[in-house]
C-alpha positions as YAML, in Angstrom:
chain: A
units: angstrom
residues:
- id: 1
  name: TYR
  ca: [54.36, -8.26, -10.00]
- id: 2
  name: PRO
  ca: [51.13, -6.51, -10.33]
- id: 3
  name: PRO
  ca: [49.85, -3.82, -10.00]
- id: 4
  name: ARG
  ca: [53.11, -1.96, -10.57]
- id: 5
  name: GLY
  ca: [54.75, -4.63, -12.71]
- id: 6
  name: GLN
  ca: [54.79, -4.37, -16.48]
- id: 7
  name: LEU
  ca: [54.66, -7.31, -18.95]
- id: 8
  name: THR
  ca: [57.46, -7.22, -21.55]
- id: 9
  name: GLU
  ca: [58.90, -9.67, -24.02]
- id: 10
  name: VAL
  ca: [61.92, -11.67, -23.12]
- id: 11
  name: GLN
  ca: [64.94, -9.72, -24.49]
- id: 12
  name: SER
  ca: [68.71, -10.27, -24.84]
- id: 13
  name: LEU
  ca: [69.25, -7.57, -22.17]
- id: 14
  name: HIS
  ca: [67.62, -9.83, -19.59]
- id: 15
  name: TRP
  ca: [70.11, -12.69, -19.88]
- id: 16
  name: ARG
  ca: [72.24, -13.51, -16.88]
- id: 17
  name: ALA
  ca: [74.51, -15.85, -18.80]
- id: 18
  name: LYS
  ca: [75.59, -16.32, -22.32]
- id: 19
  name: PRO
  ca: [73.45, -18.47, -24.55]
- id: 20
  name: PHE
  ca: [75.13, -21.54, -26.11]
- id: 21
  name: TRP
  ca: [75.57, -19.78, -29.55]
- id: 22
  name: SER
  ca: [77.62, -17.03, -27.97]
- id: 23
  name: LEU
  ca: [79.79, -19.63, -26.22]
- id: 24
  name: LEU
  ca: [80.30, -21.51, -29.42]
- id: 25
  name: GLY
  ca: [81.10, -18.21, -31.24]
- id: 26
  name: ASP
  ca: [83.67, -17.27, -28.55]
- id: 27
  name: ALA
  ca: [85.21, -20.67, -29.17]
- id: 28
  name: GLY
  ca: [85.69, -19.83, -32.88]
- id: 29
  name: VAL
  ca: [82.65, -21.71, -34.21]
- id: 30
  name: PRO
  ca: [80.56, -19.77, -36.81]
- id: 31
  name: VAL
  ca: [76.85, -19.54, -35.79]
- id: 32
  name: GLY
  ca: [73.61, -18.64, -37.39]
- id: 33
  name: ILE
  ca: [70.69, -18.02, -35.14]
- id: 34
  name: LEU
  ca: [67.17, -17.53, -36.49]
- id: 35
  name: GLY
  ca: [64.11, -16.36, -34.57]
- id: 36
  name: TYR
  ca: [64.86, -17.50, -31.00]
- id: 37
  name: TRP
  ca: [63.26, -15.82, -28.12]
- id: 38
  name: GLY
  ca: [65.35, -13.28, -26.27]
- id: 39
  name: THR
  ca: [67.54, -12.40, -29.29]
- id: 40
  name: TRP
  ca: [66.34, -8.81, -29.57]
- id: 41
  name: PRO
  ca: [68.08, -6.42, -29.48]
- id: 42
  name: ALA
  ca: [70.48, -8.40, -31.71]
- id: 43
  name: TYR
  ca: [74.11, -8.23, -30.64]
- id: 44
  name: PRO
  ca: [77.51, -9.25, -32.16]
- id: 45
  name: VAL
  ca: [78.12, -12.89, -32.61]
- id: 46
  name: ASN
  ca: [80.64, -14.96, -34.73]
- id: 47
  name: GLY
  ca: [78.18, -15.11, -37.58]
- id: 48
  name: PHE
  ca: [74.61, -13.79, -37.74]
- id: 49
  name: ILE
  ca: [71.37, -13.40, -35.62]
- id: 50
  name: ILE
  ca: [67.99, -12.70, -36.96]
- id: 51
  name: SER
  ca: [66.20, -11.58, -33.86]
- id: 52
  name: SER
  ca: [62.87, -12.66, -32.47]
- id: 53
  name: ARG
  ca: [61.45, -9.22, -33.44]
- id: 54
  name: MET
  ca: [62.10, -9.75, -37.12]
- id: 55
  name: GLY
  ca: [59.26, -12.20, -37.63]
- id: 56
  name: ILE
  ca: [56.05, -10.17, -36.88]
- id: 57
  name: ARG
  ca: [55.62, -7.14, -39.04]
- id: 58
  name: GLU
  ca: [54.19, -4.89, -36.29]
- id: 59
  name: GLN
  ca: [57.21, -5.66, -34.01]
- id: 60
  name: ARG
  ca: [59.65, -5.19, -36.88]
- id: 61
  name: GLU
  ca: [58.51, -1.61, -38.01]
- id: 62
  name: GLY
  ca: [60.25, 1.02, -36.04]
- id: 63
  name: SER
  ca: [62.53, -1.33, -34.19]
- id: 64
  name: SER
  ca: [66.36, -1.09, -34.44]
- id: 65
  name: ARG
  ca: [69.02, -3.84, -33.97]
- id: 66
  name: LEU
  ca: [66.80, -6.46, -35.67]
- id: 67
  name: SER
  ca: [69.81, -8.52, -36.71]
- id: 68
  name: TRP
  ca: [73.52, -8.89, -36.56]
- id: 69
  name: PRO
  ca: [75.08, -7.65, -38.70]
- id: 70
  name: GLU
  ca: [72.51, -4.82, -38.62]
- id: 71
  name: ALA
  ca: [72.45, -4.45, -42.47]
- id: 72
  name: LEU
  ca: [71.20, -8.02, -42.76]
- id: 73
  name: ALA
  ca: [67.68, -7.03, -41.56]
- id: 74
  name: GLU
  ca: [67.21, -4.68, -44.46]
- id: 75
  name: GLU
  ca: [68.58, -7.37, -46.88]
- id: 76
  name: ILE
  ca: [65.99, -9.92, -45.81]
- id: 77
  name: ALA
  ca: [62.93, -7.64, -45.07]
- id: 78
  name: PRO
  ca: [61.56, -7.99, -48.67]
- id: 79
  name: MET
  ca: [61.39, -11.80, -48.16]
- id: 80
  name: ALA
  ca: [58.59, -11.44, -45.62]
- id: 81
  name: PRO
  ca: [55.35, -13.23, -46.60]
- id: 82
  name: ASP
  ca: [51.81, -11.86, -45.96]
- id: 83
  name: ALA
  ca: [48.52, -13.55, -45.27]
- id: 84
  name: ILE
  ca: [47.81, -14.08, -48.99]
- id: 85
  name: ASP
  ca: [51.05, -16.12, -49.33]
- id: 86
  name: LEU
  ca: [49.83, -18.40, -46.39]
- id: 87
  name: ALA
  ca: [46.20, -18.64, -47.58]
- id: 88
  name: PRO
  ca: [46.68, -22.42, -48.60]
- id: 89
  name: THR
  ca: [48.18, -23.12, -45.16]
- id: 90
  name: PHE
  ca: [45.21, -21.52, -43.44]
- id: 91
  name: GLU
  ca: [42.89, -23.52, -45.53]
- id: 92
  name: ARG
  ca: [44.74, -26.71, -44.72]
- id: 93
  name: LEU
  ca: [44.48, -26.05, -40.95]
- id: 94
  name: HIS
  ca: [40.74, -25.67, -41.27]
- id: 95
  name: VAL
  ca: [40.93, -22.36, -39.29]
- id: 96
  name: SER
  ca: [39.11, -20.47, -41.99]
- id: 97
  name: GLU
  ca: [36.14, -22.90, -42.20]
- id: 98
  name: CYS
  ca: [34.64, -21.53, -38.86]
- id: 99
  name: ASP
  ca: [32.11, -18.71, -38.85]
- id: 100
  name: PRO
  ca: [33.42, -16.36, -37.77]
- id: 101
  name: PRO
  ca: [36.86, -17.58, -39.14]
- id: 102
  name: LEU
  ca: [38.93, -19.08, -36.38]
- id: 103
  name: ILE
  ca: [42.08, -17.70, -38.00]
- id: 104
  name: GLU
  ca: [40.89, -14.19, -37.19]
- id: 105
  name: GLN
  ca: [39.95, -15.01, -33.69]
- id: 106
  name: GLN
  ca: [43.30, -16.69, -33.10]
- id: 107
  name: SER
  ca: [45.26, -13.76, -34.54]
- id: 108
  name: VAL
  ca: [48.39, -14.88, -32.76]
- id: 109
  name: LEU
  ca: [48.29, -18.17, -34.67]
- id: 110
  name: LYS
  ca: [47.95, -16.37, -37.97]
- id: 111
  name: LYS
  ca: [50.92, -14.11, -37.24]
- id: 112
  name: ILE
  ca: [53.16, -16.99, -36.01]
- id: 113
  name: LEU
  ca: [52.40, -19.14, -39.09]
- id: 114
  name: ILE
  ca: [53.43, -16.08, -41.28]
- id: 115
  name: GLN
  ca: [56.48, -15.54, -39.04]
- id: 116
  name: ASP
  ca: [57.63, -19.20, -39.37]
- id: 117
  name: GLU
  ca: [57.22, -19.10, -43.16]
- id: 118
  name: TYR
  ca: [59.45, -15.96, -43.08]
- id: 119
  name: TYR
  ca: [62.18, -17.59, -41.07]
- id: 120
  name: VAL
  ca: [62.22, -20.72, -43.30]
- id: 121
  name: ARG
  ca: [62.65, -18.46, -46.31]
- id: 122
  name: VAL
  ca: [65.47, -16.72, -44.58]
- id: 123
  name: ALA
  ca: [67.01, -20.02, -43.67]
- id: 124
  name: ARG
  ca: [66.88, -21.13, -47.25]
- id: 125
  name: LYS
  ca: [68.84, -17.96, -48.26]
- id: 126
  name: LEU
  ca: [71.43, -17.94, -45.51]
- id: 127
  name: LEU
  ca: [72.12, -21.60, -44.86]
- id: 128
  name: PRO
  ca: [73.94, -22.16, -48.15]
- id: 129
  name: LYS
  ca: [76.34, -19.34, -47.23]
- id: 130
  name: MET
  ca: [77.56, -21.19, -44.18]
- id: 131
  name: ASP
  ca: [80.49, -23.59, -44.86]
- id: 132
  name: SER
  ca: [80.64, -24.89, -41.30]
- id: 133
  name: GLY
  ca: [79.45, -24.16, -37.87]
- id: 134
  name: MET
  ca: [76.17, -24.28, -35.97]
- id: 135
  name: PHE
  ca: [72.83, -23.10, -37.38]
- id: 136
  name: SER
  ca: [69.62, -22.99, -35.31]
- id: 137
  name: ILE
  ca: [66.02, -21.89, -36.20]
- id: 138
  name: TYR
  ca: [63.12, -21.63, -33.86]
- id: 139
  name: LEU
  ca: [59.61, -22.35, -35.31]
- id: 140
  name: ARG
  ca: [56.84, -21.40, -32.93]
- id: 141
  name: SER
  ca: [53.72, -22.66, -34.67]
- id: 142
  name: ILE
  ca: [53.43, -25.91, -32.74]
- id: 143
  name: ASP
  ca: [53.41, -24.07, -29.45]
- id: 144
  name: VAL
  ca: [51.01, -21.37, -30.55]
- id: 145
  name: ALA
  ca: [48.60, -23.85, -32.21]
- id: 146
  name: GLY
  ca: [48.75, -26.29, -29.22]
- id: 147
  name: HIS
  ca: [47.54, -23.90, -26.57]
- id: 148
  name: PRO
  ca: [44.13, -23.10, -28.11]
- id: 149
  name: THR
  ca: [43.43, -26.29, -30.13]
- id: 150
  name: LEU
  ca: [45.11, -29.40, -28.57]
- id: 151
  name: HIS
  ca: [42.13, -30.07, -26.30]
- id: 152
  name: TRP
  ca: [39.82, -30.31, -29.39]
- id: 153
  name: ARG
  ca: [42.09, -33.08, -30.70]
- id: 154
  name: HIS
  ca: [41.33, -34.93, -27.53]
- id: 155
  name: GLY
  ca: [37.55, -34.65, -27.72]
- id: 156
  name: GLN
  ca: [36.67, -31.46, -26.00]
- id: 157
  name: PRO
  ca: [33.72, -29.41, -27.40]
- id: 158
  name: ILE
  ca: [34.61, -27.31, -30.49]
- id: 159
  name: PRO
  ca: [33.55, -23.70, -30.92]
- id: 160
  name: GLU
  ca: [30.12, -23.03, -32.20]
- id: 161
  name: GLY
  ca: [30.20, -22.27, -36.00]
- id: 162
  name: CYS
  ca: [33.26, -24.61, -36.51]
- id: 163
  name: PRO
  ca: [33.28, -27.92, -38.27]
- id: 164
  name: GLU
  ca: [34.64, -31.19, -36.80]
- id: 165
  name: SER
  ca: [37.64, -30.73, -39.02]
- id: 166
  name: VAL
  ca: [39.20, -28.13, -36.48]
- id: 167
  name: ARG
  ca: [40.07, -31.23, -34.41]
- id: 168
  name: ASP
  ca: [42.84, -31.79, -36.94]
- id: 169
  name: ILE
  ca: [44.48, -28.31, -36.53]
- id: 170
  name: MET
  ca: [47.22, -29.75, -34.26]
- id: 171
  name: ASP
  ca: [48.03, -32.61, -36.66]
- id: 172
  name: GLU
  ca: [47.96, -30.35, -39.66]
- id: 173
  name: THR
  ca: [50.41, -27.93, -37.86]
- id: 174
  name: TYR
  ca: [52.95, -30.78, -37.30]
- id: 175
  name: MET
  ca: [52.60, -31.60, -40.97]
- id: 176
  name: GLN
  ca: [53.23, -27.98, -41.90]
- id: 177
  name: ILE
  ca: [56.27, -27.92, -39.63]
- id: 178
  name: ASP
  ca: [57.43, -31.16, -41.33]
- id: 179
  name: ASP
  ca: [57.14, -29.41, -44.78]
- id: 180
  name: TRP
  ca: [59.18, -26.51, -43.50]
- id: 181
  name: LEU
  ca: [61.79, -28.84, -42.08]
- id: 182
  name: GLN
  ca: [62.15, -30.44, -45.47]
- id: 183
  name: GLU
  ca: [62.89, -27.15, -47.03]
- id: 184
  name: ILE
  ca: [65.52, -26.48, -44.35]
- id: 185
  name: LEU
  ca: [67.07, -29.91, -44.79]
- id: 186
  name: GLU
  ca: [67.27, -29.33, -48.57]
- id: 187
  name: ALA
  ca: [69.32, -26.11, -47.85]
- id: 188
  name: LEU
  ca: [71.86, -27.99, -45.76]
- id: 189
  name: PRO
  ca: [75.23, -29.07, -47.00]
- id: 190
  name: ARG
  ca: [75.54, -32.89, -47.63]
- id: 191
  name: ARG
  ca: [77.31, -33.51, -44.39]
- id: 192
  name: ALA
  ca: [75.37, -32.07, -41.40]
- id: 193
  name: THR
  ca: [74.15, -33.24, -38.10]
- id: 194
  name: VAL
  ca: [70.48, -32.39, -37.51]
- id: 195
  name: VAL
  ca: [68.87, -32.18, -34.04]
- id: 196
  name: ILE
  ca: [65.12, -31.58, -33.77]
- id: 197
  name: VAL
  ca: [63.86, -30.53, -30.34]
- id: 198
  name: SER
  ca: [60.19, -29.94, -29.37]
- id: 199
  name: ASP
  ca: [58.32, -29.19, -26.18]
- id: 200
  name: HIS
  ca: [54.64, -29.77, -25.48]
...
């Protein structure tokens, strides 16, 4: 409510009801939650939470309660990728072929691609430790790529200094998500039920 209102991220302090993973945990089902909005500050669950602040380096630094158990954040922090690790992905998405590079203009997309790679690395580490229960990971790249680029896929004018290949950013983002999903599926036990949900 401007002008007095202030924009803030969705936090676990804002919830008015328990999320489904807390309800499952209360019923004795082990849970693993990775990267969902509104999970920071992390709080006790029957399992683990890697909060929504863990993914972007600037949010992570100086923040507390990044995970539950709290010690888990320190354990997985060294797994965080950087832009150099994701250079092949940026190239595949054509965002670096613009002049100036689109990946720098769309800095949020760059950060979210790095964040999603991080969450997938963490999933590959933590999933094999779960014998049973419910595991959930939130990958945000499709959402963040879609807002600035989906209209180019459907023929709208592309930015000056960018090649026609930027029209493929959305499709390439879906393919990148597919690659990450394969890595997650490979970390699952042999018997698992998988549900993939996407908006947009």
